[in-house]
Amino acid sequence: MIKIGQYNTLEVVKLVDFGVFLDGGEDIGNILLPKNSVPAGTQLGDELEVFIYFDSQDDIIATTTEPLVQVGEFAKLRVVGVSSFGAFVDWGLVKDLLVPFSEQRRKLEEGDNVMLRVYTDKASGRIVGSTKFNRFLDNTPANYTVGQEVKVTIVEITDLGYKVAIENEHWGLIFKTESFGKLFVGKKLRAFVKELRPDGKISLSLQKAGRGKVDDLSDKVLKSLERKGGFMPLSDKSSPDEIFEAFRTSKATFKKTIGGLYKQGLIEITREGIQLKDND
């Protein structure tokens, strides 16, 4: 079944001067992939991964251009125009994405950068954006376990910390005391479930709890050193941001990790960085 507003892998069933037609199934029929999106050398029977959406005539069309967001996801996008229907945002495709006035928590203006949830409107069937997140999140039971790794998107910043969408399905919170590195609205990253509260709220951490996070990081540091020829310009003197960009962990955990590797005789720590120890 074709997923509108998402990627689909479809078979090429017809070649024409202005592109190719893809098999959209009995319900939709053939879907045009315009010539400027057709990969070189495409032949009948080939399977192509394409994004399916509506063109300016509201016809279903395919593209190999990568959108900034798909249906069911969150993203921070720029408002490029406003009309009597609502605001239009750039989501990376030729046709801009509509955010109806009814889906705006505040009136959007051209030039705004706004966090959105993209969905398919049941009444019209159109792909639209919304800033009213509560109606999309926590609609299903949160079947997570403590320590589980999850994908999150930062949606809002509060006095307590960073409100995130967990797997695009549930609300979660990364407390400021659990945060490090460059965090901002729209950023996608991985996190670990820290607590599942009786009231249904979920708190997260950016690193594994307990000794496990150090052991896991030790392996990552050693493998990274091997890939980089035995040396890496990171040490306990590096900035928290540099460490986070390299290993997605806090400076405190990184320092504890390389200290443990040093005591085991596996690495040397210098002013310039860390290097594998030659034990031959």
PDB file of C-alpha atoms in Angstrom:
ATOM      1  CA  MET A   1       0.000   0.000   0.000  1.00  0.00           C
ATOM      2  CA  ILE A   2       1.327   3.439  -0.974  1.00  0.00           C
ATOM      3  CA  LYS A   3       2.344   5.674   1.939  1.00  0.00           C
ATOM      4  CA  ILE A   4       1.624   9.293   1.019  1.00  0.00           C
ATOM      5  CA  GLY A   5       4.150  11.706   2.485  1.00  0.00           C
ATOM      6  CA  GLN A   6       6.749   9.001   2.999  1.00  0.00           C
ATOM      7  CA  TYR A   7       9.308   6.971   1.069  1.00  0.00           C
ATOM      8  CA  ASN A   8       8.145   4.030  -1.038  1.00  0.00           C
ATOM      9  CA  THR A   9      10.025   1.519  -3.174  1.00  0.00           C
ATOM     10  CA  LEU A  10       8.141   1.222  -6.470  1.00  0.00           C
ATOM     11  CA  GLU A  11       8.673  -0.572  -9.789  1.00  0.00           C
ATOM     12  CA  VAL A  12       9.158   1.291 -13.063  1.00  0.00           C
ATOM     13  CA  VAL A  13       6.324   0.178 -15.388  1.00  0.00           C
ATOM     14  CA  LYS A  14       6.522   2.712 -18.237  1.00  0.00           C
ATOM     15  CA  LEU A  15       9.128   4.986 -19.842  1.00  0.00           C
ATOM     16  CA  VAL A  16       7.981   8.286 -21.393  1.00  0.00           C
ATOM     17  CA  ASP A  17       9.710  11.397 -22.712  1.00  0.00           C
ATOM     18  CA  PHE A  18       8.808  13.415 -19.605  1.00  0.00           C
ATOM     19  CA  GLY A  19       9.821  10.810 -17.026  1.00  0.00           C
ATOM     20  CA  VAL A  20       8.779   7.338 -15.915  1.00  0.00           C
ATOM     21  CA  PHE A  21       5.644   5.860 -14.424  1.00  0.00           C
ATOM     22  CA  LEU A  22       5.813   3.806 -11.253  1.00  0.00           C
ATOM     23  CA  ASP A  23       3.410   1.108 -10.106  1.00  0.00           C
ATOM     24  CA  GLY A  24       1.176   2.641  -7.434  1.00  0.00           C
ATOM     25  CA  GLY A  25      -1.102  -0.361  -7.050  1.00  0.00           C
ATOM     26  CA  GLU A  26      -4.760  -0.853  -7.908  1.00  0.00           C
ATOM     27  CA  ASP A  27      -6.091   1.945  -5.696  1.00  0.00           C
ATOM     28  CA  ILE A  28      -3.830   4.705  -7.058  1.00  0.00           C
ATOM     29  CA  GLY A  29      -2.595   3.467 -10.416  1.00  0.00           C
ATOM     30  CA  ASN A  30       0.598   4.634 -12.088  1.00  0.00           C
ATOM     31  CA  ILE A  31       2.531   7.473 -10.453  1.00  0.00           C
ATOM     32  CA  LEU A  32       4.677   9.879 -12.456  1.00  0.00           C
ATOM     33  CA  LEU A  33       8.314  10.417 -11.582  1.00  0.00           C
ATOM     34  CA  PRO A  34       9.274  13.531 -13.604  1.00  0.00           C
ATOM     35  CA  LYS A  35      12.286  13.388 -15.891  1.00  0.00           C
ATOM     36  CA  ASN A  36      14.429  15.674 -13.704  1.00  0.00           C
ATOM     37  CA  SER A  37      14.120  13.140 -10.853  1.00  0.00           C
ATOM     38  CA  VAL A  38      14.783   9.971 -12.819  1.00  0.00           C
ATOM     39  CA  PRO A  39      18.203   8.393 -12.049  1.00  0.00           C
ATOM     40  CA  ALA A  40      20.436   7.946 -15.080  1.00  0.00           C
ATOM     41  CA  GLY A  41      20.159   4.532 -16.692  1.00  0.00           C
ATOM     42  CA  THR A  42      16.722   3.714 -15.260  1.00  0.00           C
ATOM     43  CA  GLN A  43      15.055   0.815 -17.087  1.00  0.00           C
ATOM     44  CA  LEU A  44      11.685  -0.966 -17.063  1.00  0.00           C
ATOM     45  CA  GLY A  45      11.403  -3.252 -14.053  1.00  0.00           C
ATOM     46  CA  ASP A  46      13.829  -1.246 -11.916  1.00  0.00           C
ATOM     47  CA  GLU A  47      12.758  -0.527  -8.334  1.00  0.00           C
ATOM     48  CA  LEU A  48      13.266   3.048  -7.179  1.00  0.00           C
ATOM     49  CA  GLU A  49      13.025   4.530  -3.686  1.00  0.00           C
ATOM     50  CA  VAL A  50      10.912   7.683  -4.069  1.00  0.00           C
ATOM     51  CA  PHE A  51       9.028  10.152  -1.913  1.00  0.00           C
ATOM     52  CA  ILE A  52       5.289  10.355  -2.673  1.00  0.00           C
ATOM     53  CA  TYR A  53       3.349  13.592  -2.216  1.00  0.00           C
ATOM     54  CA  PHE A  54       0.891  15.932  -3.967  1.00  0.00           C
ATOM     55  CA  ASP A  55       1.977  18.396  -6.673  1.00  0.00           C
ATOM     56  CA  SER A  56       0.559  21.901  -7.233  1.00  0.00           C
ATOM     57  CA  GLN A  57      -2.457  20.361  -8.994  1.00  0.00           C
ATOM     58  CA  ASP A  58      -3.078  18.046  -6.019  1.00  0.00           C
ATOM     59  CA  ASP A  59      -2.123  15.021  -8.122  1.00  0.00           C
ATOM     60  CA  ILE A  60      -0.051  12.249  -6.555  1.00  0.00           C
ATOM     61  CA  ILE A  61       3.536  12.474  -7.780  1.00  0.00           C
ATOM     62  CA  ALA A  62       6.923  10.947  -6.989  1.00  0.00           C
ATOM     63  CA  THR A  63      10.314  12.564  -6.474  1.00  0.00           C
ATOM     64  CA  THR A  64      13.849  11.468  -5.647  1.00  0.00           C
ATOM     65  CA  THR A  65      14.475  14.840  -3.976  1.00  0.00           C
ATOM     66  CA  GLU A  66      14.887  14.348  -0.232  1.00  0.00           C
ATOM     67  CA  PRO A  67      12.348  16.311   1.834  1.00  0.00           C
ATOM     68  CA  LEU A  68      13.318  17.858   5.165  1.00  0.00           C
ATOM     69  CA  VAL A  69      10.576  15.913   6.945  1.00  0.00           C
ATOM     70  CA  GLN A  70       8.103  13.086   6.307  1.00  0.00           C
ATOM     71  CA  VAL A  71       4.562  12.482   7.502  1.00  0.00           C
ATOM     72  CA  GLY A  72       4.665  11.427  11.144  1.00  0.00           C
ATOM     73  CA  GLU A  73       7.869  13.314  11.928  1.00  0.00           C
ATOM     74  CA  PHE A  74       8.828  16.593  13.618  1.00  0.00           C
ATOM     75  CA  ALA A  75      11.080  19.248  12.080  1.00  0.00           C
ATOM     76  CA  LYS A  76      11.972  22.907  12.399  1.00  0.00           C
ATOM     77  CA  LEU A  77      11.101  24.668   9.134  1.00  0.00           C
ATOM     78  CA  ARG A  78      11.117  28.211   7.749  1.00  0.00           C
ATOM     79  CA  VAL A  79       7.918  30.076   6.883  1.00  0.00           C
ATOM     80  CA  VAL A  80       8.228  31.345   3.302  1.00  0.00           C
ATOM     81  CA  GLY A  81       4.776  32.873   2.827  1.00  0.00           C
ATOM     82  CA  VAL A  82       1.348  33.534   4.300  1.00  0.00           C
ATOM     83  CA  SER A  83      -2.041  33.401   2.577  1.00  0.00           C
ATOM     84  CA  SER A  84      -5.719  33.389   3.490  1.00  0.00           C
ATOM     85  CA  PHE A  85      -5.413  29.622   4.096  1.00  0.00           C
ATOM     86  CA  GLY A  86      -2.482  29.724   6.500  1.00  0.00           C
ATOM     87  CA  ALA A  87       1.310  29.783   6.403  1.00  0.00           C
ATOM     88  CA  PHE A  88       3.559  27.977   3.933  1.00  0.00           C
ATOM     89  CA  VAL A  89       6.882  26.456   4.972  1.00  0.00           C
ATOM     90  CA  ASP A  90       9.833  25.199   2.951  1.00  0.00           C
ATOM     91  CA  TRP A  91      10.178  21.429   3.438  1.00  0.00           C
ATOM     92  CA  GLY A  92      12.688  20.915   0.652  1.00  0.00           C
ATOM     93  CA  LEU A  93      10.272  20.201  -2.207  1.00  0.00           C
ATOM     94  CA  VAL A  94       8.944  22.303  -5.099  1.00  0.00           C
ATOM     95  CA  LYS A  95       5.507  22.638  -3.494  1.00  0.00           C
ATOM     96  CA  ASP A  96       5.634  24.287  -0.062  1.00  0.00           C
ATOM     97  CA  LEU A  97       3.899  22.727   2.940  1.00  0.00           C
ATOM     98  CA  LEU A  98       0.753  24.370   4.301  1.00  0.00           C
ATOM     99  CA  VAL A  99       0.240  25.038   8.011  1.00  0.00           C
ATOM    100  CA  PRO A 100      -3.478  25.942   8.288  1.00  0.00           C
ATOM    101  CA  PHE A 101      -4.478  28.723  10.674  1.00  0.00           C
ATOM    102  CA  SER A 102      -6.386  26.121  12.692  1.00  0.00           C
ATOM    103  CA  GLU A 103      -3.109  24.262  13.306  1.00  0.00           C
ATOM    104  CA  GLN A 104      -1.160  27.300  14.558  1.00  0.00           C
ATOM    105  CA  ARG A 105      -0.771  27.914  18.289  1.00  0.00           C
ATOM    106  CA  ARG A 106       0.279  31.450  17.390  1.00  0.00           C
ATOM    107  CA  LYS A 107      -0.029  33.298  14.120  1.00  0.00           C
ATOM    108  CA  LEU A 108       2.956  32.476  11.944  1.00  0.00           C
ATOM    109  CA  GLU A 109       4.673  35.135   9.872  1.00  0.00           C
ATOM    110  CA  GLU A 110       7.028  34.994   6.907  1.00  0.00           C
ATOM    111  CA  GLY A 111      10.600  34.438   8.059  1.00  0.00           C
ATOM    112  CA  ASP A 112       9.647  32.530  11.208  1.00  0.00           C
ATOM    113  CA  ASN A 113      11.463  29.304  11.981  1.00  0.00           C
ATOM    114  CA  VAL A 114       8.883  27.031  13.516  1.00  0.00           C
ATOM    115  CA  MET A 115       8.755  23.521  14.933  1.00  0.00           C
ATOM    116  CA  LEU A 116       6.109  21.390  13.206  1.00  0.00           C
ATOM    117  CA  ARG A 117       4.553  17.933  13.222  1.00  0.00           C
ATOM    118  CA  VAL A 118       3.685  16.818   9.676  1.00  0.00           C
ATOM    119  CA  TYR A 119       0.574  14.695   9.214  1.00  0.00           C
ATOM    120  CA  THR A 120      -2.109  13.751   6.680  1.00  0.00           C
ATOM    121  CA  ASP A 121      -5.405  15.560   7.222  1.00  0.00           C
ATOM    122  CA  LYS A 122      -8.165  12.936   7.308  1.00  0.00           C
ATOM    123  CA  ALA A 123     -10.835  15.251   5.888  1.00  0.00           C
ATOM    124  CA  SER A 124      -8.934  16.521   2.838  1.00  0.00           C
ATOM    125  CA  GLY A 125      -6.249  13.857   2.486  1.00  0.00           C
ATOM    126  CA  ARG A 126      -3.635  16.600   2.149  1.00  0.00           C
ATOM    127  CA  ILE A 127      -0.230  16.681   3.806  1.00  0.00           C
ATOM    128  CA  VAL A 128      -0.090  19.595   6.273  1.00  0.00           C
ATOM    129  CA  GLY A 129       1.880  20.830   9.264  1.00  0.00           C
ATOM    130  CA  SER A 130       0.785  21.570  12.815  1.00  0.00           C
ATOM    131  CA  THR A 131       2.216  23.290  15.887  1.00  0.00           C
ATOM    132  CA  LYS A 132      -0.387  21.669  18.146  1.00  0.00           C
ATOM    133  CA  PHE A 133       1.693  18.733  19.317  1.00  0.00           C
ATOM    134  CA  ASN A 134      -0.395  17.368  22.193  1.00  0.00           C
ATOM    135  CA  ARG A 135      -2.937  15.776  19.884  1.00  0.00           C
ATOM    136  CA  PHE A 136      -0.229  13.719  18.174  1.00  0.00           C
ATOM    137  CA  LEU A 137       1.715  12.519  21.206  1.00  0.00           C
ATOM    138  CA  ASP A 138       0.835  10.062  24.011  1.00  0.00           C
ATOM    139  CA  ASN A 139      -2.087   8.576  22.077  1.00  0.00           C
ATOM    140  CA  THR A 140      -0.771   5.041  22.576  1.00  0.00           C
ATOM    141  CA  PRO A 141       0.710   3.253  25.617  1.00  0.00           C
ATOM    142  CA  ALA A 142       4.399   3.991  26.141  1.00  0.00           C
ATOM    143  CA  ASN A 143       5.880   0.498  26.106  1.00  0.00           C
ATOM    144  CA  TYR A 144       9.468   1.482  26.890  1.00  0.00           C
ATOM    145  CA  THR A 145      11.846   0.037  29.469  1.00  0.00           C
ATOM    146  CA  VAL A 146      14.335   1.816  31.697  1.00  0.00           C
ATOM    147  CA  GLY A 147      17.701   1.961  29.942  1.00  0.00           C
ATOM    148  CA  GLN A 148      16.192   1.526  26.469  1.00  0.00           C
ATOM    149  CA  GLU A 149      17.807   3.555  23.695  1.00  0.00           C
ATOM    150  CA  VAL A 150      15.306   5.686  21.764  1.00  0.00           C
ATOM    151  CA  LYS A 151      15.329   8.297  19.006  1.00  0.00           C
ATOM    152  CA  VAL A 152      14.156  11.730  20.083  1.00  0.00           C
ATOM    153  CA  THR A 153      13.579  15.166  18.571  1.00  0.00           C
ATOM    154  CA  ILE A 154      13.847  18.289  20.729  1.00  0.00           C
ATOM    155  CA  VAL A 155      10.517  20.075  20.394  1.00  0.00           C
ATOM    156  CA  GLU A 156      10.490  22.742  23.129  1.00  0.00           C
ATOM    157  CA  ILE A 157      12.764  24.243  25.780  1.00  0.00           C
ATOM    158  CA  THR A 158      11.318  24.821  29.253  1.00  0.00           C
ATOM    159  CA  ASP A 159      12.635  25.922  32.644  1.00  0.00           C
ATOM    160  CA  LEU A 160      13.063  22.254  33.575  1.00  0.00           C
ATOM    161  CA  GLY A 161      14.902  21.205  30.434  1.00  0.00           C
ATOM    162  CA  TYR A 162      14.211  19.947  26.926  1.00  0.00           C
ATOM    163  CA  LYS A 163      10.816  18.535  25.936  1.00  0.00           C
ATOM    164  CA  VAL A 164      11.268  15.893  23.265  1.00  0.00           C
ATOM    165  CA  ALA A 165       9.158  13.693  21.016  1.00  0.00           C
ATOM    166  CA  ILE A 166      10.190  10.077  21.653  1.00  0.00           C
ATOM    167  CA  GLU A 167      10.069   8.021  18.433  1.00  0.00           C
ATOM    168  CA  ASN A 168       7.604  10.676  17.158  1.00  0.00           C
ATOM    169  CA  GLU A 169       4.974   9.124  19.450  1.00  0.00           C
ATOM    170  CA  HIS A 170       5.373  10.183  23.086  1.00  0.00           C
ATOM    171  CA  TRP A 171       6.395  13.170  25.184  1.00  0.00           C
ATOM    172  CA  GLY A 172       9.639  12.949  27.133  1.00  0.00           C
ATOM    173  CA  LEU A 173      11.880  15.299  29.096  1.00  0.00           C
ATOM    174  CA  ILE A 174      15.641  15.676  29.308  1.00  0.00           C
ATOM    175  CA  PHE A 175      16.287  17.631  32.495  1.00  0.00           C
ATOM    176  CA  LYS A 176      18.892  20.386  32.318  1.00  0.00           C
ATOM    177  CA  THR A 177      20.979  18.427  34.825  1.00  0.00           C
ATOM    178  CA  GLU A 178      21.084  15.546  32.305  1.00  0.00           C
ATOM    179  CA  SER A 179      21.970  17.705  29.286  1.00  0.00           C
ATOM    180  CA  PHE A 180      25.312  18.473  27.681  1.00  0.00           C
ATOM    181  CA  GLY A 181      26.620  19.375  24.240  1.00  0.00           C
ATOM    182  CA  LYS A 182      24.822  21.651  21.783  1.00  0.00           C
ATOM    183  CA  LEU A 183      21.086  21.106  22.221  1.00  0.00           C
ATOM    184  CA  PHE A 184      18.470  23.121  20.337  1.00  0.00           C
ATOM    185  CA  VAL A 185      14.891  22.900  19.102  1.00  0.00           C
ATOM    186  CA  GLY A 186      14.724  20.628  16.073  1.00  0.00           C
ATOM    187  CA  LYS A 187      17.806  18.583  16.921  1.00  0.00           C
ATOM    188  CA  LYS A 188      17.450  14.820  16.490  1.00  0.00           C
ATOM    189  CA  LEU A 189      19.526  12.541  18.674  1.00  0.00           C
ATOM    190  CA  ARG A 190      19.484   9.342  20.658  1.00  0.00           C
ATOM    191  CA  ALA A 191      18.678   9.143  24.349  1.00  0.00           C
ATOM    192  CA  PHE A 192      18.082   6.534  27.042  1.00  0.00           C
ATOM    193  CA  VAL A 193      14.955   6.082  29.108  1.00  0.00           C
ATOM    194  CA  LYS A 194      15.862   7.021  32.682  1.00  0.00           C
ATOM    195  CA  GLU A 195      12.513   6.898  34.491  1.00  0.00           C
ATOM    196  CA  LEU A 196       8.947   5.834  33.729  1.00  0.00           C
ATOM    197  CA  ARG A 197       6.818   7.709  36.231  1.00  0.00           C
ATOM    198  CA  PRO A 198       3.445   6.471  37.569  1.00  0.00           C
ATOM    199  CA  ASP A 199       1.742   9.529  36.004  1.00  0.00           C
ATOM    200  CA  GLY A 200       2.956   8.401  32.566  1.00  0.00           C
ATOM    201  CA  LYS A 201       5.697  10.988  32.186  1.00  0.00           C
ATOM    202  CA  ILE A 202       9.062   9.852  30.854  1.00  0.00           C
ATOM    203  CA  SER A 203      12.454  11.296  31.733  1.00  0.00           C
ATOM    204  CA  LEU A 204      15.528  10.592  29.638  1.00  0.00           C
ATOM    205  CA  SER A 205      19.289  10.786  29.757  1.00  0.00           C
ATOM    206  CA  LEU A 206      21.748  11.371  26.937  1.00  0.00           C
ATOM    207  CA  GLN A 207      23.972   8.557  28.143  1.00  0.00           C
ATOM    208  CA  LYS A 208      23.580   5.089  29.596  1.00  0.00           C
ATOM    209  CA  ALA A 209      23.201   4.831  33.336  1.00  0.00           C
ATOM    210  CA  GLY A 210      25.788   3.284  35.623  1.00  0.00           C
ATOM    211  CA  ARG A 211      29.026   1.514  34.850  1.00  0.00           C
ATOM    212  CA  GLY A 212      27.707   0.319  31.507  1.00  0.00           C
ATOM    213  CA  LYS A 213      28.104   3.724  29.924  1.00  0.00           C
ATOM    214  CA  VAL A 214      31.828   3.773  30.721  1.00  0.00           C
ATOM    215  CA  ASP A 215      32.433   0.229  29.449  1.00  0.00           C
ATOM    216  CA  ASP A 216      30.534   0.974  26.243  1.00  0.00           C
ATOM    217  CA  LEU A 217      32.438   4.217  25.707  1.00  0.00           C
ATOM    218  CA  SER A 218      35.787   2.504  26.332  1.00  0.00           C
ATOM    219  CA  ASP A 219      35.125   0.219  23.379  1.00  0.00           C
ATOM    220  CA  LYS A 220      34.103   3.158  21.191  1.00  0.00           C
ATOM    221  CA  VAL A 221      37.250   5.136  22.077  1.00  0.00           C
ATOM    222  CA  LEU A 222      39.548   2.204  21.290  1.00  0.00           C
ATOM    223  CA  LYS A 223      37.832   1.466  17.973  1.00  0.00           C
ATOM    224  CA  SER A 224      37.939   5.151  17.027  1.00  0.00           C
ATOM    225  CA  LEU A 225      41.665   5.280  17.795  1.00  0.00           C
ATOM    226  CA  GLU A 226      42.253   2.234  15.615  1.00  0.00           C
ATOM    227  CA  ARG A 227      40.380   3.833  12.712  1.00  0.00           C
ATOM    228  CA  LYS A 228      42.366   7.052  13.070  1.00  0.00           C
ATOM    229  CA  GLY A 229      45.799   5.448  13.068  1.00  0.00           C
ATOM    230  CA  GLY A 230      46.217   5.302  16.831  1.00  0.00           C
ATOM    231  CA  PHE A 231      45.875   8.993  17.698  1.00  0.00           C
ATOM    232  CA  MET A 232      42.984  11.355  18.370  1.00  0.00           C
ATOM    233  CA  PRO A 233      43.244  15.079  19.307  1.00  0.00           C
ATOM    234  CA  LEU A 234      40.886  14.748  22.280  1.00  0.00           C
ATOM    235  CA  SER A 235      41.807  14.666  25.948  1.00  0.00           C
ATOM    236  CA  ASP A 236      40.577  15.706  29.388  1.00  0.00           C
ATOM    237  CA  LYS A 237      41.448  19.269  28.322  1.00  0.00           C
ATOM    238  CA  SER A 238      39.037  19.249  25.366  1.00  0.00           C
ATOM    239  CA  SER A 239      35.775  21.203  25.519  1.00  0.00           C
ATOM    240  CA  PRO A 240      32.490  19.469  26.402  1.00  0.00           C
ATOM    241  CA  ASP A 241      31.174  20.295  22.919  1.00  0.00           C
ATOM    242  CA  GLU A 242      34.156  18.660  21.170  1.00  0.00           C
ATOM    243  CA  ILE A 243      33.727  15.525  23.256  1.00  0.00           C
ATOM    244  CA  PHE A 244      29.983  15.388  22.688  1.00  0.00           C
ATOM    245  CA  GLU A 245      30.376  15.771  18.907  1.00  0.00           C
ATOM    246  CA  ALA A 246      32.839  12.871  18.848  1.00  0.00           C
ATOM    247  CA  PHE A 247      31.228  10.431  21.300  1.00  0.00           C
ATOM    248  CA  ARG A 248      27.807  11.790  22.311  1.00  0.00           C
ATOM    249  CA  THR A 249      28.765  11.760  25.975  1.00  0.00           C
ATOM    250  CA  SER A 250      29.601  14.171  28.788  1.00  0.00           C
ATOM    251  CA  LYS A 251      33.104  15.391  29.541  1.00  0.00           C
ATOM    252  CA  ALA A 252      32.954  13.784  33.003  1.00  0.00           C
ATOM    253  CA  THR A 253      32.206  10.345  31.560  1.00  0.00           C
ATOM    254  CA  PHE A 254      34.865  10.772  28.859  1.00  0.00           C
ATOM    255  CA  LYS A 255      37.501  11.703  31.458  1.00  0.00           C
ATOM    256  CA  LYS A 256      36.574   8.673  33.563  1.00  0.00           C
ATOM    257  CA  THR A 257      36.780   6.453  30.491  1.00  0.00           C
ATOM    258  CA  ILE A 258      40.188   7.535  29.262  1.00  0.00           C
ATOM    259  CA  GLY A 259      41.461   7.459  32.836  1.00  0.00           C
ATOM    260  CA  GLY A 260      40.414   3.811  33.042  1.00  0.00           C
ATOM    261  CA  LEU A 261      42.036   3.006  29.694  1.00  0.00           C
ATOM    262  CA  TYR A 262      45.227   4.690  30.859  1.00  0.00           C
ATOM    263  CA  LYS A 263      45.312   2.637  34.079  1.00  0.00           C
ATOM    264  CA  GLN A 264      44.855  -0.526  31.993  1.00  0.00           C
ATOM    265  CA  GLY A 265      47.890   0.460  29.946  1.00  0.00           C
ATOM    266  CA  LEU A 266      45.892   0.684  26.730  1.00  0.00           C
ATOM    267  CA  ILE A 267      46.407   4.376  25.917  1.00  0.00           C
ATOM    268  CA  GLU A 268      48.699   7.278  26.622  1.00  0.00           C
ATOM    269  CA  ILE A 269      47.401  10.769  27.431  1.00  0.00           C
ATOM    270  CA  THR A 270      49.379  13.735  26.114  1.00  0.00           C
ATOM    271  CA  ARG A 271      48.801  17.457  25.800  1.00  0.00           C
ATOM    272  CA  GLU A 272      47.855  16.956  22.156  1.00  0.00           C
ATOM    273  CA  GLY A 273      45.376  14.128  22.731  1.00  0.00           C
ATOM    274  CA  ILE A 274      45.219  10.393  23.354  1.00  0.00           C
ATOM    275  CA  GLN A 275      46.983   7.584  21.541  1.00  0.00           C
ATOM    276  CA  LEU A 276      47.081   3.824  21.597  1.00  0.00           C
ATOM    277  CA  LYS A 277      49.956   2.483  23.631  1.00  0.00           C
ATOM    278  CA  ASP A 278      52.512   0.371  21.809  1.00  0.00           C
ATOM    279  CA  ASN A 279      52.772  -2.781  23.908  1.00  0.00           C
ATOM    280  CA  ASP A 280      55.065  -4.682  21.515  1.00  0.00           C
TER     281      ASP A 280
END
